[in-house]
PDB file of C-alpha atoms in Angstrom:
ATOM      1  CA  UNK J 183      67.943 123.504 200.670  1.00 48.00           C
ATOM      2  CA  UNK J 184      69.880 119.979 200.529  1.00 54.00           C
ATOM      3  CA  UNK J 185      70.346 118.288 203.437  1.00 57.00           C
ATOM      4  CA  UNK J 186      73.418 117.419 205.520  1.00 55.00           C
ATOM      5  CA  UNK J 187      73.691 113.709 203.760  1.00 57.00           C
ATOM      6  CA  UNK J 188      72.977 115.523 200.045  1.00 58.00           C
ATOM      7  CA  UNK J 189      75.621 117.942 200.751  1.00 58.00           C
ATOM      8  CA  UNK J 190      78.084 115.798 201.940  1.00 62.00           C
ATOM      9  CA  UNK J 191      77.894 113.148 199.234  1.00 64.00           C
ATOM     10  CA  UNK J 192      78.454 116.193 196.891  1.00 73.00           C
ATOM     11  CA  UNK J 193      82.488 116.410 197.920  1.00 74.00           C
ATOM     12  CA  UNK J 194      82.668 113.217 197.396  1.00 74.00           C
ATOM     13  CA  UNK J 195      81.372 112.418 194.475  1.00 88.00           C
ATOM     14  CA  UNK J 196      83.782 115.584 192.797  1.00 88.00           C
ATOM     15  CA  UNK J 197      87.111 113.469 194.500  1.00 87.00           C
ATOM     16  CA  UNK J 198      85.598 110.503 192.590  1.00 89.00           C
ATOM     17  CA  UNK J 199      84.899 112.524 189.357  1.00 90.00           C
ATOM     18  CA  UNK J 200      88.157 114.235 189.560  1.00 91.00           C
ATOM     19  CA  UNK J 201      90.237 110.695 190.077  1.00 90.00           C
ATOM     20  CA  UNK J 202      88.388 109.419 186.869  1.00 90.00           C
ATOM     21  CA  UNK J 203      89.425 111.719 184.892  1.00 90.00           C
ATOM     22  CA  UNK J 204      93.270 111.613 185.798  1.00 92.00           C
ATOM     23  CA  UNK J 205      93.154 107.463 185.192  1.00 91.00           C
ATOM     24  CA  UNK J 206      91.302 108.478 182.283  1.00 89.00           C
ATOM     25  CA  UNK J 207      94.051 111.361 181.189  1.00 90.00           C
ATOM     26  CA  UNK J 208      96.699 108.403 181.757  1.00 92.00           C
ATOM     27  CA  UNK J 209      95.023 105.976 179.860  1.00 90.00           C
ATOM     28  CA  UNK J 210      94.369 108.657 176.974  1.00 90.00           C
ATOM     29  CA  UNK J 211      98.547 109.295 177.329  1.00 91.00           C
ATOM     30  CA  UNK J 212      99.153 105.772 177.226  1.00 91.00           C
ATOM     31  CA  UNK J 213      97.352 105.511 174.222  1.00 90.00           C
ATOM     32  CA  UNK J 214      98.803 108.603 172.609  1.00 91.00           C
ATOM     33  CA  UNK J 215     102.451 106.907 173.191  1.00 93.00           C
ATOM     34  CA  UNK J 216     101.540 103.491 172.052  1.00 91.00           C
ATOM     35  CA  UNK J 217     100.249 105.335 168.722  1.00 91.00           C
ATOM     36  CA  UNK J 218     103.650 107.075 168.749  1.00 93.00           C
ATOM     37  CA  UNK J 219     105.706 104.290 168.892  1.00 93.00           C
ATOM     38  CA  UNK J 220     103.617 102.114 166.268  1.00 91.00           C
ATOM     39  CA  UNK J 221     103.966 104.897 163.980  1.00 91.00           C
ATOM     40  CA  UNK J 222     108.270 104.985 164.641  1.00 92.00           C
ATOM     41  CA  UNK J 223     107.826 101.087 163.745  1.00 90.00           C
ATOM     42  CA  UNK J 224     105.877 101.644 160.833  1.00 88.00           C
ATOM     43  CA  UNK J 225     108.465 104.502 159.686  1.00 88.00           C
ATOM     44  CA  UNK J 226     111.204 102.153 160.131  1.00 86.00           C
ATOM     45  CA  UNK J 227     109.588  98.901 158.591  1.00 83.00           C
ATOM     46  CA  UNK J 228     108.725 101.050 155.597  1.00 80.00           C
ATOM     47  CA  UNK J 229     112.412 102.230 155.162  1.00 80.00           C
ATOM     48  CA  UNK J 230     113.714  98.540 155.152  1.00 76.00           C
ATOM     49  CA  UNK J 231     111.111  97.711 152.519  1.00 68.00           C
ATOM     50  CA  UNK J 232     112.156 100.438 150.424  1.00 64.00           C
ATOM     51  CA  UNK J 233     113.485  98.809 147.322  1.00 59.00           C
ATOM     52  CA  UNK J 234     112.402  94.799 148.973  1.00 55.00           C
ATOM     53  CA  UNK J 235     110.390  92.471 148.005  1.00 64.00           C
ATOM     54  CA  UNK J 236     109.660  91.104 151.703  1.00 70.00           C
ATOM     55  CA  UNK J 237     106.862  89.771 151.917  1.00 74.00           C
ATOM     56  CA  UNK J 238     107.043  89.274 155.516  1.00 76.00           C
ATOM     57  CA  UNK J 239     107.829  93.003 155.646  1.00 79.00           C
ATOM     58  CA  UNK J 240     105.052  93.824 153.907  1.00 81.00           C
ATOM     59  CA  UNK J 241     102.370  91.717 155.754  1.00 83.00           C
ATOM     60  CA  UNK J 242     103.766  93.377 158.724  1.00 84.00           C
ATOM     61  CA  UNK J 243     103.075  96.868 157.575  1.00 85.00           C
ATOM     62  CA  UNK J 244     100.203  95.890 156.412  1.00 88.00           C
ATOM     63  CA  UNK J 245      99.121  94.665 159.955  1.00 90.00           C
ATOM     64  CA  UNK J 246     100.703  97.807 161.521  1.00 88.00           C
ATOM     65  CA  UNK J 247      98.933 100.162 160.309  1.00 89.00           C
ATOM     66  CA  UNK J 248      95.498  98.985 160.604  1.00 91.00           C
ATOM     67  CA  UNK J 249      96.451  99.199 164.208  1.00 90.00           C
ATOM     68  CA  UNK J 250      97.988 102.182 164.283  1.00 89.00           C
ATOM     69  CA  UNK J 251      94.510 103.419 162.269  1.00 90.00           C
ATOM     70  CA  UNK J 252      92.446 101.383 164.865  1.00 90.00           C
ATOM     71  CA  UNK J 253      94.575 103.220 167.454  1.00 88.00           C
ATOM     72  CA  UNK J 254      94.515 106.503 166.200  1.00 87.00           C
ATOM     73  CA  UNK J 255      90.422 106.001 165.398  1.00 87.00           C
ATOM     74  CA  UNK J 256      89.765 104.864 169.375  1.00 86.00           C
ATOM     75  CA  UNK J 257      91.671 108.119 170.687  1.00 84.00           C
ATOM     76  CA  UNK J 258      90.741 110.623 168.171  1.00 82.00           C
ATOM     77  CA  UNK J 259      87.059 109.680 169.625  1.00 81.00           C
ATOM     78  CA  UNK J 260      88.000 109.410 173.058  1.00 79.00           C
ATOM     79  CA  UNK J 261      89.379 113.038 172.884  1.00 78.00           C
ATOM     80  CA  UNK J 262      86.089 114.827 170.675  1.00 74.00           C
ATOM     81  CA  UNK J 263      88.972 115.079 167.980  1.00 70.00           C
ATOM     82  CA  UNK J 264      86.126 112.898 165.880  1.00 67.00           C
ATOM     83  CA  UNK J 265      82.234 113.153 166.926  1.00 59.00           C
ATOM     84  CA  UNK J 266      79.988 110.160 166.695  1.00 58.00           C
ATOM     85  CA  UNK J 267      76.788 110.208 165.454  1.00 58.00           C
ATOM     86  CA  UNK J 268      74.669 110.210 168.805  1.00 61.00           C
ATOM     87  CA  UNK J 269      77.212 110.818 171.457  1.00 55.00           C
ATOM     88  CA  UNK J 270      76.582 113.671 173.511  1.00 56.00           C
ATOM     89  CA  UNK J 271      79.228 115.819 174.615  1.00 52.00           C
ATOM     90  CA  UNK J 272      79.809 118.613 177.133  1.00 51.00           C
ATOM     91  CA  UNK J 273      79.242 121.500 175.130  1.00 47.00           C
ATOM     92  CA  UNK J 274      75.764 120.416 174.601  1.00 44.00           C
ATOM     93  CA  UNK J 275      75.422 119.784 178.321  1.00 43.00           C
ATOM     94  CA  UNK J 276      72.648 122.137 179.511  1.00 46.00           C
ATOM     95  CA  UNK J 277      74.476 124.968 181.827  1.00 40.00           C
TER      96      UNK J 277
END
């Protein structure tokens, strides 16, 4: 049977746990929106260079979406949406 200092941390450490994962939900929405937003760029820096030869344009897409990949890579881990080699995740927790 836990004691009264075991037991009481228990409470505690479930407000902690539960106010980590709403900063990191926010974060995760952040990131999902800064994604979005790169990609409405991209769209619209692609339909300027449509029929250009910017080069500035281009350089600029270029650089765009490597971020928005980098972007999209980062949050598609963060959310199990791509599993890395060695990561353990909570369905193969032990109930």
């Amino acid at each position: 049977m836990p004691d009264e200092q075991t037991a009481g941390a228990r409470p505690l450490r479930l407000a902690e746990q539960e106010a980590l994962n709403r900063a990191l939900l926010e974060k995760l929405a952040d990131r999902e929106r800064a994604i979005d937003h790169l990609q409405a760029q991209l769209d619209k820096l692609r339909r300027m260079n449509f029929g250009s030869r910017s080069e500035k344009v281009s350089r600029r897409i270029v650089q765009m979406e490597a971020d928005l990949k980098a972007l999209q890579k980062e949050s598609d881990t963060l959310t199990g949406r791509i599993l890395l080699p060695g990561v353990r995740w909570f369905a193969e927790l032990p109930g």
